[in-house]
Short mmCIF file of C-alpha atoms in Angstrom, two decimals:
data_model
loop_
_atom_site.label_atom_id
_atom_site.label_comp_id
_atom_site.label_asym_id
_atom_site.label_seq_id
_atom_site.Cartn_x
_atom_site.Cartn_y
_atom_site.Cartn_z
CA MET A 131 150.13 126.61 69.65
CA PRO A 132 148.17 129.31 67.78
CA ARG A 133 147.87 132.73 69.37
CA ASP A 134 144.46 133.86 70.60
CA THR A 135 143.24 136.66 68.30
CA ASP A 136 140.12 137.54 70.30
CA PRO A 137 140.69 141.10 71.63
CA SER A 138 137.83 140.89 74.14
CA PRO A 139 138.93 140.44 77.80
CA ARG A 140 137.84 137.66 80.03
CA PRO A 141 134.40 137.79 81.64
CA LEU A 142 133.98 140.04 84.66
CA PRO A 143 134.33 138.54 88.11
CA PRO A 144 130.98 137.30 89.41
CA THR A 145 130.81 140.01 92.09
CA LEU A 146 131.33 142.95 89.68
CA THR A 147 129.21 144.60 86.98
CA GLU A 148 129.88 147.30 84.40
CA GLU A 149 127.82 149.83 86.37
CA VAL A 150 129.91 149.21 89.50
CA LEU A 151 133.17 149.57 87.54
CA CYS A 152 131.98 152.87 85.97
CA ASP A 153 131.09 154.27 89.40
CA TYR A 154 134.48 153.08 90.70
CA VAL A 155 136.34 154.90 87.93
CA GLU A 156 134.28 158.08 88.43
CA GLY A 157 134.90 157.98 92.19
CA LEU A 158 131.20 157.71 93.12
CA LEU A 159 131.47 154.64 95.39
CA PRO A 160 132.00 154.82 99.14
CA GLU A 161 135.30 153.65 100.58
CA ALA A 162 133.95 150.29 101.78
CA GLU A 163 132.55 149.52 98.33
CA ARG A 164 135.78 150.63 96.64
CA ALA A 165 137.75 148.25 98.89
CA ARG A 166 135.46 145.40 97.83
CA VAL A 167 136.01 146.27 94.13
CA ARG A 168 139.80 146.39 94.57
CA GLU A 169 139.70 143.00 96.26
CA ALA A 170 137.67 141.54 93.38
CA LEU A 171 140.03 143.06 90.78
CA GLY A 172 142.99 141.50 92.59
CA GLY A 173 141.82 138.08 91.45
CA SER A 174 141.66 139.21 87.78
CA PRO A 175 144.96 140.81 86.69
CA GLU A 176 143.63 141.50 83.18
CA TRP A 177 140.66 143.56 84.38
CA SER A 178 142.82 145.24 87.02
CA ALA A 179 145.18 146.48 84.26
CA ILE A 180 142.24 147.73 82.15
CA VAL A 181 140.72 149.69 85.06
CA THR A 182 144.13 151.16 85.97
CA ALA A 183 144.65 152.34 82.36
CA ILE A 184 141.18 153.93 82.27
CA GLU A 185 141.85 155.79 85.53
CA SER A 186 145.18 157.14 84.25
CA GLN A 187 143.59 158.30 80.97
CA ARG A 188 140.80 160.01 82.88
CA ARG A 189 143.28 161.86 85.09
CA ALA A 190 145.29 162.92 82.02
CA LEU A 191 142.22 164.24 80.22
CA SER A 192 140.99 166.04 83.33
CA SER A 193 144.31 167.87 83.65
CA LEU A 194 144.00 169.44 80.19
CA GLU A 195 142.88 173.05 79.96
CA ASP A 196 140.10 174.27 77.70
CA VAL A 197 141.47 175.52 74.37
CA LEU A 198 139.45 178.02 72.35
CA PRO A 199 139.80 178.03 68.53
CA PRO A 200 140.63 181.25 66.68
CA ALA A 201 137.70 183.54 66.14
CA ASP A 202 137.88 183.37 62.32
CA LEU A 203 138.53 179.61 62.03
CA LEU A 204 135.01 178.80 60.86
CA ASP A 205 135.04 181.57 58.24
CA ARG A 206 138.40 180.43 56.87
CA VAL A 207 137.29 176.79 56.57
CA GLN A 208 134.10 177.81 54.79
CA ALA A 209 136.07 180.05 52.41
CA VAL A 210 138.43 177.20 51.49
CA LEU A 211 135.55 174.81 50.85
CA GLU A 212 133.71 177.39 48.74
CA ARG A 213 136.84 178.12 46.68
CA GLU A 214 137.41 174.41 46.04
CA ALA A 215 133.80 174.03 44.96
CA LEU A 216 134.11 176.95 42.53
CA VAL A 217 137.20 175.58 40.81
CA GLY A 218 135.92 171.98 40.76
CA LEU A 219 138.25 170.46 43.38
CA THR A 220 137.23 167.73 45.81
CA GLU A 221 138.84 166.22 48.92
CA GLY A 222 141.76 168.67 49.07
CA GLU A 223 142.87 168.05 45.48
CA ARG A 224 145.59 170.35 44.13
CA ARG A 225 144.43 173.12 41.85
CA ALA A 226 146.87 172.16 39.05
CA ALA A 227 145.48 168.61 38.92
CA ARG A 228 142.19 169.68 37.32
CA ASP A 229 140.99 172.39 34.97
CA SER A 230 138.69 175.03 36.34
CA ILE A 231 135.03 174.68 35.50
CA ALA A 232 135.04 178.33 34.43
CA VAL A 233 137.06 177.51 31.30
CA VAL A 234 134.59 174.90 30.00
CA VAL A 235 132.72 176.29 26.98
CA PRO A 236 129.48 174.47 26.13
CA GLY A 237 129.25 173.31 22.54
CA ARG A 238 126.51 174.40 20.18
CA GLY A 239 123.76 171.91 19.49
CA GLU A 240 123.95 170.23 16.10
CA GLY A 241 120.66 168.34 16.11
CA VAL A 242 118.24 167.94 13.23
CA LEU A 243 116.00 170.81 14.38
CA ALA A 244 119.02 173.11 14.84
CA ARG A 245 120.21 172.42 11.27
CA LEU A 246 116.81 172.84 9.62
CA GLY A 247 115.78 175.91 11.64
CA PRO A 248 112.94 178.04 10.21
CA ARG A 249 112.73 175.87 7.09
CA LEU A 250 110.95 173.19 9.19
CA TRP A 251 109.08 175.30 11.74
CA ARG A 252 107.05 177.37 9.30
CA PRO A 253 105.61 174.37 7.36
CA LEU A 254 104.74 172.61 10.62
CA ALA A 255 102.91 175.69 11.93
CA ALA A 256 100.99 176.05 8.67
CA ALA A 257 100.00 172.35 8.70
CA ALA A 258 98.78 172.64 12.29
CA GLY A 259 96.65 175.67 11.42
CA ILE A 260 95.09 173.93 8.40
CA ALA A 261 94.31 170.83 10.49
CA LEU A 262 92.67 172.98 13.18
CA VAL A 263 90.47 174.78 10.64
CA ALA A 264 89.47 171.47 9.01
CA VAL A 265 88.51 169.83 12.30
CA GLY A 266 86.53 172.88 13.39
CA GLY A 267 84.66 173.00 10.08
CA VAL A 268 83.73 169.31 10.27
CA TYR A 269 82.56 169.71 13.88
CA TRP A 270 80.29 172.70 13.21
CA ALA A 271 78.94 171.16 10.00
CA ARG A 272 77.95 168.05 11.90
CA MET A 273 76.33 170.06 14.70
CA LEU A 274 74.31 172.17 12.24
CA SER A 275 73.21 169.12 10.25
CA GLN A 276 72.02 167.35 13.38
CA HIS A 277 70.15 170.46 14.53
CA GLY A 278 68.50 170.85 11.12
CA SER A 279 67.37 167.22 10.97
CA THR A 280 65.98 167.52 14.51
CA GLN A 281 63.85 170.57 13.66
CA GLY A 282 62.48 168.92 10.50
CA GLY A 283 61.12 165.83 12.27
CA THR A 284 57.47 165.41 13.24
CA GLY A 285 57.52 162.06 15.03
CA PRO A 286 59.21 160.61 18.08
CA VAL A 287 62.94 161.22 18.28
CA ALA A 288 65.13 158.48 19.78
CA THR A 289 67.68 159.60 22.33
CA ASP A 290 70.77 157.81 23.60
CA SER A 291 70.00 156.22 26.96
CA GLY A 292 73.63 155.64 27.90
CA ALA A 293 76.16 158.36 27.04
CA ASP A 294 73.67 161.32 27.03
CA ARG A 295 71.97 160.40 30.29
CA GLY A 296 73.77 163.09 32.28
CA SER A 297 74.24 165.63 29.45
CA PRO A 298 72.04 168.70 29.04
CA GLY A 299 69.50 168.85 26.28
CA ILE A 300 66.20 167.12 25.48
CA ALA A 301 65.43 164.48 28.10
CA MET A 302 62.81 162.63 26.00
CA ALA A 303 60.75 163.14 22.82
CA GLU A 304 57.07 162.60 22.24
CA PRO A 305 54.45 163.85 19.70
CA THR A 306 52.22 166.65 20.92
CA GLU A 307 49.11 164.74 19.90
CA ALA A 308 50.14 161.65 21.91
CA ARG A 309 50.28 163.31 25.31
CA GLY A 310 48.49 161.18 27.87
CA ALA A 311 46.95 161.53 31.26
CA SER A 312 50.32 161.64 33.03
CA GLU A 313 51.33 164.87 31.23
CA ALA A 314 47.91 166.37 31.85
CA ALA A 315 48.33 165.72 35.56
CA MET A 316 51.72 167.43 35.53
CA GLU A 317 50.27 170.42 33.68
CA ALA A 318 47.65 170.74 36.41
CA ALA A 319 50.44 171.03 38.98
CA ALA A 320 52.59 173.28 36.78
CA GLY A 321 55.26 175.20 38.61
CA PRO A 322 58.53 174.45 40.41
CA ALA A 323 56.81 171.64 42.33
CA ALA A 324 56.17 169.81 39.05
CA LEU A 325 59.84 168.94 38.62
CA ALA A 326 60.76 165.24 38.57
CA PRO A 327 64.24 163.63 38.45
CA ALA A 328 65.27 161.89 35.24
CA ASP A 329 68.24 159.87 36.65
CA PRO A 330 67.75 156.84 38.89
CA ALA A 331 68.73 157.12 42.53
CA THR A 332 72.19 156.15 43.66
CA PRO A 333 72.19 152.51 44.85
CA GLU A 334 72.58 152.12 48.58
CA VAL A 335 75.41 150.18 50.21
CA SER A 336 74.74 147.10 52.30
CA PRO A 337 76.16 146.95 55.86
CA ALA A 338 78.51 144.15 54.78
CA GLN A 339 80.14 146.43 52.18
CA ALA A 340 80.21 149.54 54.39
CA LEU A 341 83.32 148.59 56.39
CA ALA A 342 85.47 147.87 53.31
CA LEU A 343 84.39 151.14 51.68
CA ALA A 344 85.01 153.09 54.90
CA ARG A 345 88.56 151.78 55.17
CA ASP A 346 89.17 152.94 51.58
CA GLY A 347 87.66 156.38 52.30
CA ARG A 348 84.80 155.82 49.81
CA LEU A 349 81.84 155.51 52.20
CA LEU A 350 79.33 158.38 52.46
CA ILE A 351 76.53 158.69 55.02
CA ARG A 352 73.65 160.80 53.71
CA VAL A 353 71.09 162.00 56.28
CA VAL A 354 67.86 163.18 54.63
CA ALA A 355 65.55 165.19 56.91
CA ASP A 356 62.75 167.74 56.67
CA ARG A 357 64.54 170.05 59.11
CA THR A 358 68.27 170.04 58.52
CA SER A 359 69.04 172.31 61.50
CA THR A 360 67.51 169.83 63.96
CA ALA A 361 69.44 166.94 62.42
CA GLU A 362 72.70 168.91 62.50
CA ARG A 363 72.32 169.70 66.21
CA ALA A 364 71.61 166.04 66.96
CA ILE A 365 74.73 164.94 65.07
CA GLU A 366 76.90 167.45 66.94
CA THR A 367 75.81 165.99 70.30
CA ILE A 368 76.70 162.38 69.43
CA ALA A 369 80.35 162.83 70.48
CA SER A 370 79.28 164.18 73.91
CA LEU A 371 77.26 161.06 74.78
CA ARG A 372 78.64 158.36 77.04
CA GLY A 373 78.10 154.64 76.66
CA ASP A 374 79.09 151.61 74.63
CA PRO A 375 77.08 152.46 71.45
CA VAL A 376 79.02 155.68 70.84
CA ARG A 377 82.36 154.95 72.52
CA GLY A 378 85.33 156.11 70.44
CA ILE A 379 83.29 158.26 67.98
CA THR A 380 84.39 161.84 67.33
CA VAL A 381 82.55 164.42 65.19
CA GLU A 382 84.52 166.99 63.17
CA GLY A 383 82.51 169.96 61.88
CA GLU A 384 85.35 171.75 60.07
CA VAL A 385 85.58 169.96 56.70
CA SER A 386 88.12 170.70 53.96
CA PRO A 387 86.96 171.91 50.51
CA THR A 388 88.20 168.64 49.00
CA VAL A 389 85.72 166.63 51.08
CA LEU A 390 82.90 169.07 50.26
CA ALA A 391 83.57 168.74 46.53
CA ALA A 392 83.67 164.93 46.73
CA VAL A 393 80.38 164.50 48.63
CA ALA A 394 78.38 167.28 46.92
CA PRO A 395 75.44 165.86 44.94
CA ARG A 396 75.57 166.22 41.17
CA PRO A 397 72.77 168.38 39.70
CA GLU A 398 70.14 166.05 38.29
CA PRO A 399 68.65 166.74 34.85
CA MET A 400 64.98 167.54 35.42
CA VAL A 401 62.01 167.84 33.05
CA LEU A 402 59.30 170.47 32.72
CA THR A 403 56.01 170.37 30.85
CA ALA A 404 55.19 172.66 27.92
CA SER A 405 52.65 174.76 29.81
CA ALA A 406 54.83 175.04 32.92
CA ARG A 407 57.74 176.10 30.72
CA GLN A 408 55.91 179.34 29.84
CA ARG A 409 55.69 180.51 33.45
CA PRO A 410 58.02 183.45 34.29
CA GLU A 411 59.62 181.75 37.32
CA ASN A 412 60.49 178.66 35.25
CA ILE A 413 61.90 180.76 32.39
CA MET A 414 64.17 182.53 34.88
CA ALA A 415 65.25 179.14 36.29
CA MET A 416 66.16 177.87 32.81
CA GLU A 417 68.14 181.04 31.96
CA ARG A 418 70.03 181.13 35.27
CA PRO A 419 73.81 180.52 34.84
CA GLY A 420 74.96 177.05 35.78
CA THR A 421 71.76 175.20 34.87
CA GLY A 422 73.35 173.52 31.85
CA PHE A 423 70.60 174.77 29.50
CA ASP A 424 71.38 174.05 25.84
CA PRO A 425 70.53 176.93 23.43
CA LEU A 426 70.04 174.38 20.61
CA ALA A 427 67.06 173.01 22.55
CA LEU A 428 65.05 176.20 21.82
CA VAL A 429 62.65 174.67 19.31
CA PRO A 430 59.05 175.70 18.57
CA PRO A 431 56.46 174.12 20.91
CA GLY A 432 54.85 171.01 19.43
CA VAL A 433 57.74 170.03 17.15
CA LEU A 434 59.62 168.04 19.77
CA SER A 435 58.84 166.93 23.28
CA PRO A 436 58.12 169.84 25.62
CA TRP A 437 60.53 168.48 28.28
CA LEU A 438 63.50 170.71 29.01
CA PRO A 439 66.21 170.33 31.69
CA VAL A 440 66.23 172.62 34.71
CA GLU A 441 68.08 172.46 38.02
CA LEU A 442 66.56 171.90 41.44
CA PRO A 443 67.29 174.44 44.21
CA PRO A 444 70.21 173.44 46.45
CA THR A 445 69.28 171.03 49.26
CA LEU A 446 72.71 170.33 50.75
CA GLY A 447 73.21 171.17 54.43
CA ARG A 448 76.26 170.88 56.63
CA THR A 449 78.95 168.24 56.18
CA PHE A 450 80.64 166.41 59.06
CA VAL A 451 83.43 163.83 59.35
CA LEU A 452 82.91 160.98 61.83
CA GLU A 453 86.03 159.24 63.16
CA LEU A 454 85.58 155.84 64.81
CA PRO A 455 87.38 152.48 65.20
CA GLY A 456 87.53 150.53 61.94
CA THR A 457 85.45 147.54 63.05
CA GLN A 458 82.06 146.23 61.97
CA ALA A 459 80.74 146.55 65.52
CA SER A 460 81.76 150.22 65.76
CA LEU A 461 80.16 150.98 62.39
CA GLU A 462 76.89 149.32 63.44
CA SER A 463 76.97 151.10 66.81
CA MET A 464 77.45 154.43 65.04
CA HIS A 465 74.49 153.67 62.74
CA LYS A 466 72.29 152.80 65.75
CA ALA A 467 73.38 155.95 67.59
CA LEU A 468 72.46 158.10 64.58
CA ALA A 469 69.08 156.38 64.23
CA SER A 470 68.26 156.81 67.92
CA ARG A 471 69.25 160.49 67.98
CA LEU A 472 67.63 161.50 64.69
CA GLY A 473 64.34 159.63 65.04
CA ARG A 474 62.14 157.79 62.56
CA GLN A 475 61.37 160.82 60.40
CA VAL A 476 64.98 160.94 59.12
CA ARG A 477 66.44 158.59 56.50
CA ILE A 478 70.05 157.40 56.85
CA VAL A 479 71.50 156.24 53.53
CA LEU A 480 74.92 154.62 52.99
CA GLU A 481 76.40 155.39 49.56
CA GLU A 482 79.61 154.54 47.70
CA LEU A 483 81.82 157.35 46.40
CA SER A 484 83.67 157.03 43.11
CA ALA A 485 86.95 158.23 44.66
CA PRO A 486 88.29 158.43 48.24
CA ALA A 487 87.04 161.61 49.93
CA VAL A 488 88.89 161.48 53.25
CA ALA A 489 92.11 159.90 54.46
CA PRO A 490 92.46 157.92 57.71
CA PRO A 491 93.24 160.12 60.73
CA LEU A 492 97.02 160.51 61.10
CA ASP A 493 97.59 160.50 64.84
CA ARG A 494 99.71 158.34 67.09
CA ALA A 495 96.79 156.17 68.18
CA ALA A 496 95.87 155.49 64.55
CA LEU A 497 99.39 154.82 63.27
CA LEU A 498 100.48 152.69 66.24
CA TRP A 499 97.17 150.95 66.98
CA TRP A 500 98.88 147.58 67.46
CA THR A 501 100.92 148.88 70.42
CA GLY A 502 97.84 149.23 72.61
CA PRO A 503 95.85 146.53 74.41
CA ALA A 504 94.54 143.64 72.36
CA SER A 505 90.95 144.86 72.82
CA THR A 506 91.78 148.04 70.88
CA TRP A 507 93.61 146.46 67.93
CA ALA A 508 91.76 148.22 65.13
CA PRO A 509 92.75 151.20 62.98
CA ARG A 510 90.45 154.22 62.92
CA ILE A 511 88.39 155.26 59.92
CA ALA A 512 86.96 158.61 58.82
CA VAL A 513 83.48 158.71 57.23
CA PRO A 514 81.95 161.91 55.77
CA LEU A 515 78.32 162.63 56.70
CA VAL A 516 76.12 164.98 54.66
CA VAL A 517 72.82 166.45 55.84
CA GLU A 518 70.27 167.09 53.09
CA ARG A 519 66.79 168.54 53.07
CA GLU A 520 63.94 166.28 51.98
CA ARG A 521 62.77 167.24 48.50
#
């Protein structure tokens, strides 16, 4: 008959549990309960022997006195380990079994560059310098030839409508004699108010696309108002409201520079008429640093179109970050709350950012959203909100 190799004892008697046995060994049970345990162990000799062995081991360990190690034991162990590491020994290896790492002499490199040395470096440096001079000469020759052909023309000049749309320079070209009633009307209103944007407006985002963009961190809410201070105060009070439309929405006014750089509007290339260009305030605007004014665009009046790019004054107000549950209903409720607080004179525009501006909030409720009730199973999203002044 084969021998049983299972080391586990038989199951406990039905009247005993592990907790009761632990209390019995520790001496925490009253005498009546201890008598009941001894009676139950009498029917199981195997468990009775195990409990007796545990009690004897506990008494033996309790009789031992506390032994303190030598004061310098830790320092000696650390010194031995450090010495073994310095000589390259591991796991208590004998010192004679391995050479010390201090006697290893690194060999000298014998690669191609090491053999050639200065004979190769000097020709390469000379070739790089010649290539740099040649490329620079071709570039400046092309720029001067284009500038010369532009000044010699007398008719309309075609401009690239794709790649040069956002670059500084001439926005459009037109003969001086062919100016129509539209330019005459702009000359009548010459001044900073006569500026008009040359780029089309950023396309708005539909409500169906807003949730997907918000979860990716690429949704931007742009609030355009005549009075930015009034709109900012209304936005700050949204988090203090109570009710279903704004439940779960928090407003953060301290925004990182990364978010500000991502949501800042790009300066739009603007145009200015020939007569308005001669006004002192417009000349100062064109010469101000950061306007992107091209010195090559300084051509005599009448040769090319009189339209030159300038920059509008800054219209960006404060920036907030709204945190809310990542559901379509919460996004719509937030939009309704903004509309009701800001009024009809304020436009709320949803736009798509080219890159994520904010990351989802990293708190316990956001990371472990599935551990809550089923009614709250939705991760939170963070949406930047920018307040701008109406132009």
